[in-house]
Amino acid sequence: MITTLTERMRGLASLFWREVAKFGAVGGVAFVIDNGLTYYLMHGPMTDSEAKARFVGASVATVFSWIANRFWTFRHRRQDNVVREFLMFILINGIGIGISTGFTALAKYSFGITDKNMLFLAGVVGILVATVVRFFAYRFLVFNKELDEEPEFSHDHEIIERHPHPHPHAVPGVRVPEQPVKDPELPGPQG
């Protein structure tokens, strides 16, 4: 039992870290897309609209991220209802975009920061915070097919669920009636 539990825990940890590594690779590319486009827009066409530039960069990175996470990172956990999955992904990324854009807007409007590099950096910090939120939201809300569908983890739920154990001398296929238990606080014979 302990060996099985240890093996399952190791397997789950390995699966989790593989997902984290893939998520990190997708996130790294999305980070470059987001920040490259944002930097270009902040220093070009949207020079006076830093928060809007961050929003556009994050939106383009979000579309890339959904495609990459759907078909690579969480490909075994894709929902059958693609529309629901996409809408959940957009909702969660909307929250993430709100966090990164919010950090930029907060720096500019609340703290009065006008230096474009500092505003850019505020958005990067927002992205880092949003990334943690996104990973867990993607894993448990968007791409949430159960581990039971993966053959190597098909019995993991049995580890944590309570199952009645057969009596050590029980004959397979023969049901033994339950014996009444005497309550010591009640007088007389029971059962």
CSV table of C-alpha atoms in Angstrom, one decimal:
chain,number,residue,atom,x,y,z
A,1,MET,CA,0.0,0.0,0.0
A,2,ILE,CA,2.8,2.5,1.0
A,3,THR,CA,4.8,1.5,-2.1
A,4,THR,CA,1.8,2.0,-4.4
A,5,LEU,CA,1.0,5.3,-2.8
A,6,THR,CA,4.6,6.5,-3.1
A,7,GLU,CA,4.7,5.4,-6.8
A,8,ARG,CA,1.5,7.2,-7.5
A,9,MET,CA,2.6,10.4,-5.8
A,10,ARG,CA,5.9,10.3,-7.8
A,11,GLY,CA,3.9,9.7,-11.0
A,12,LEU,CA,1.6,12.6,-10.2
A,13,ALA,CA,4.5,14.9,-9.3
A,14,SER,CA,6.3,13.9,-12.6
A,15,LEU,CA,3.1,14.6,-14.6
A,16,PHE,CA,2.6,18.0,-12.8
A,17,TRP,CA,6.2,19.1,-13.5
A,18,ARG,CA,6.0,18.0,-17.1
A,19,GLU,CA,2.9,20.2,-17.4
A,20,VAL,CA,4.6,23.1,-15.7
A,21,ALA,CA,7.6,22.8,-18.1
A,22,LYS,CA,5.4,22.8,-21.1
A,23,PHE,CA,3.3,25.6,-19.7
A,24,GLY,CA,6.5,27.5,-19.0
A,25,ALA,CA,7.7,27.0,-22.6
A,26,VAL,CA,4.4,28.3,-24.0
A,27,GLY,CA,4.4,31.1,-21.5
A,28,GLY,CA,7.9,32.1,-22.5
A,29,VAL,CA,6.9,32.4,-26.2
A,30,ALA,CA,3.7,34.2,-25.2
A,31,PHE,CA,5.8,36.5,-22.9
A,32,VAL,CA,8.0,37.4,-25.9
A,33,ILE,CA,5.0,38.0,-28.1
A,34,ASP,CA,3.2,40.1,-25.4
A,35,ASN,CA,6.2,42.2,-24.4
A,36,GLY,CA,7.7,42.6,-27.9
A,37,LEU,CA,4.4,43.8,-29.3
A,38,THR,CA,3.7,46.0,-26.3
A,39,TYR,CA,7.2,47.6,-26.4
A,40,TYR,CA,6.8,48.3,-30.1
A,41,LEU,CA,3.4,49.8,-29.6
A,42,MET,CA,4.5,51.9,-26.6
A,43,HIS,CA,7.4,53.3,-28.5
A,44,GLY,CA,5.5,53.7,-31.8
A,45,PRO,CA,1.8,53.8,-32.8
A,46,MET,CA,0.5,53.9,-29.2
A,47,THR,CA,3.1,56.2,-27.6
A,48,ASP,CA,0.6,57.9,-25.3
A,49,SER,CA,-1.5,54.8,-24.5
A,50,GLU,CA,0.7,52.5,-22.6
A,51,ALA,CA,-2.1,50.6,-20.9
A,52,LYS,CA,-3.8,50.1,-24.3
A,53,ALA,CA,-0.6,48.9,-25.8
A,54,ARG,CA,-0.2,46.3,-23.0
A,55,PHE,CA,-3.8,45.2,-23.6
A,56,VAL,CA,-3.2,44.7,-27.3
A,57,GLY,CA,0.1,42.8,-26.7
A,58,ALA,CA,-1.6,40.6,-24.1
A,59,SER,CA,-4.6,39.9,-26.3
A,60,VAL,CA,-2.4,38.6,-29.2
A,61,ALA,CA,-0.3,36.5,-26.8
A,62,THR,CA,-3.5,35.1,-25.4
A,63,VAL,CA,-4.7,33.7,-28.7
A,64,PHE,CA,-1.2,32.1,-29.2
A,65,SER,CA,-1.3,30.7,-25.7
A,66,TRP,CA,-4.7,29.1,-26.1
A,67,ILE,CA,-3.7,27.3,-29.3
A,68,ALA,CA,-0.4,26.1,-27.8
A,69,ASN,CA,-1.8,25.0,-24.5
A,70,ARG,CA,-4.8,23.3,-26.1
A,71,PHE,CA,-2.7,21.3,-28.6
A,72,TRP,CA,0.5,20.7,-26.6
A,73,THR,CA,0.6,21.4,-22.8
A,74,PHE,CA,-2.9,20.1,-21.8
A,75,ARG,CA,-3.7,18.1,-25.0
A,76,HIS,CA,-4.8,15.1,-22.9
A,77,ARG,CA,-7.1,17.3,-20.8
A,78,ARG,CA,-9.0,19.1,-23.6
A,79,GLN,CA,-12.7,19.4,-23.0
A,80,ASP,CA,-15.1,17.9,-25.5
A,81,ASN,CA,-16.9,21.2,-25.6
A,82,VAL,CA,-14.4,23.5,-27.5
A,83,VAL,CA,-16.6,26.5,-27.2
A,84,ARG,CA,-16.9,26.2,-23.4
A,85,GLU,CA,-13.2,25.6,-23.1
A,86,PHE,CA,-12.4,28.7,-25.3
A,87,LEU,CA,-14.8,30.9,-23.3
A,88,MET,CA,-13.3,29.7,-20.0
A,89,PHE,CA,-9.8,30.4,-21.4
A,90,ILE,CA,-10.8,33.9,-22.5
A,91,LEU,CA,-12.4,34.6,-19.1
A,92,ILE,CA,-9.3,33.5,-17.3
A,93,ASN,CA,-7.0,35.4,-19.7
A,94,GLY,CA,-9.3,38.4,-19.3
A,95,ILE,CA,-8.5,38.3,-15.6
A,96,GLY,CA,-4.8,37.8,-16.5
A,97,ILE,CA,-4.8,40.7,-18.9
A,98,GLY,CA,-6.6,42.8,-16.3
A,99,ILE,CA,-3.8,42.0,-13.9
A,100,SER,CA,-1.0,42.9,-16.2
A,101,THR,CA,-2.8,46.0,-17.7
A,102,GLY,CA,-3.8,47.0,-14.2
A,103,PHE,CA,-0.2,47.0,-13.0
A,104,THR,CA,0.7,49.3,-15.9
A,105,ALA,CA,-2.3,51.6,-15.3
A,106,LEU,CA,-1.7,51.6,-11.5
A,107,ALA,CA,1.9,52.7,-12.1
A,108,LYS,CA,1.0,55.4,-14.5
A,109,TYR,CA,-2.2,56.8,-12.9
A,110,SER,CA,-1.9,56.1,-9.2
A,111,PHE,CA,1.9,56.5,-8.8
A,112,GLY,CA,2.4,59.1,-11.5
A,113,ILE,CA,5.2,57.2,-13.3
A,114,THR,CA,5.8,58.5,-16.8
A,115,ASP,CA,9.0,56.7,-17.8
A,116,LYS,CA,8.0,54.2,-20.5
A,117,ASN,CA,10.6,51.7,-19.3
A,118,MET,CA,9.2,51.7,-15.8
A,119,LEU,CA,5.7,51.4,-17.1
A,120,PHE,CA,6.8,48.5,-19.2
A,121,LEU,CA,8.4,46.9,-16.2
A,122,ALA,CA,5.2,47.3,-14.2
A,123,GLY,CA,3.4,45.3,-16.9
A,124,VAL,CA,6.0,42.6,-16.7
A,125,VAL,CA,5.5,42.3,-13.0
A,126,GLY,CA,1.8,42.0,-13.7
A,127,ILE,CA,2.4,39.3,-16.2
A,128,LEU,CA,4.4,37.3,-13.6
A,129,VAL,CA,1.6,37.6,-11.1
A,130,ALA,CA,-1.0,36.7,-13.7
A,131,THR,CA,1.0,33.7,-14.9
A,132,VAL,CA,0.6,31.9,-11.5
A,133,VAL,CA,-3.1,32.6,-11.5
A,134,ARG,CA,-3.4,31.3,-15.1
A,135,PHE,CA,-1.5,28.1,-14.6
A,136,PHE,CA,-3.8,26.9,-11.8
A,137,ALA,CA,-6.9,28.2,-13.5
A,138,TYR,CA,-6.0,26.5,-16.8
A,139,ARG,CA,-5.1,23.2,-15.1
A,140,PHE,CA,-8.2,23.0,-12.9
A,141,LEU,CA,-10.9,25.0,-14.8
A,142,VAL,CA,-10.1,25.0,-18.5
A,143,PHE,CA,-8.2,21.9,-19.4
A,144,ASN,CA,-9.6,19.8,-16.6
A,145,LYS,CA,-10.1,16.3,-17.9
A,146,GLU,CA,-9.7,13.8,-15.1
A,147,LEU,CA,-6.5,11.9,-14.5
A,148,ASP,CA,-8.6,8.7,-14.7
A,149,GLU,CA,-8.6,9.0,-18.5
A,150,GLU,CA,-4.8,8.6,-18.5
A,151,PRO,CA,-4.0,4.9,-18.3
A,152,GLU,CA,-1.0,5.2,-16.0
A,153,PHE,CA,-3.0,7.2,-13.5
A,154,SER,CA,-6.4,5.4,-13.9
A,155,HIS,CA,-6.6,4.2,-10.3
A,156,ASP,CA,-5.2,7.2,-8.5
A,157,HIS,CA,-8.6,8.1,-7.0
A,158,GLU,CA,-8.6,4.7,-5.2
A,159,ILE,CA,-5.6,5.8,-3.1
A,160,ILE,CA,-7.6,8.5,-1.4
A,161,GLU,CA,-11.0,7.0,-1.4
A,162,ARG,CA,-12.0,4.6,1.5
A,163,HIS,CA,-12.8,1.1,0.3
A,164,PRO,CA,-14.0,-1.7,2.5
A,165,HIS,CA,-11.3,-4.3,2.8
A,166,PRO,CA,-12.5,-8.0,2.7
A,167,HIS,CA,-11.9,-10.2,5.7
A,168,PRO,CA,-8.6,-12.0,5.4
A,169,HIS,CA,-10.2,-15.4,5.5
A,170,ALA,CA,-13.2,-14.5,3.2
A,171,VAL,CA,-14.1,-16.8,0.3
A,172,PRO,CA,-14.4,-15.0,-3.0
A,173,GLY,CA,-18.0,-14.7,-4.2
A,174,VAL,CA,-19.5,-15.6,-0.8
A,175,ARG,CA,-21.1,-12.8,1.1
A,176,VAL,CA,-20.8,-12.9,4.9
A,177,PRO,CA,-23.7,-11.3,6.8
A,178,GLU,CA,-22.7,-8.4,9.1
A,179,GLN,CA,-22.6,-9.3,12.8
A,180,PRO,CA,-24.5,-7.0,15.1
A,181,VAL,CA,-22.4,-5.0,17.4
A,182,LYS,CA,-23.3,-4.9,21.1
A,183,ASP,CA,-23.6,-1.4,22.6
A,184,PRO,CA,-22.1,-1.6,26.1
A,185,GLU,CA,-24.3,1.2,27.4
A,186,LEU,CA,-27.6,-0.6,26.6
A,187,PRO,CA,-28.8,-3.3,29.1
A,188,GLY,CA,-29.7,-6.8,28.1
A,189,PRO,CA,-29.1,-8.9,24.9
A,190,GLN,CA,-29.0,-7.0,21.6
A,191,GLY,CA,-29.0,-8.1,18.0
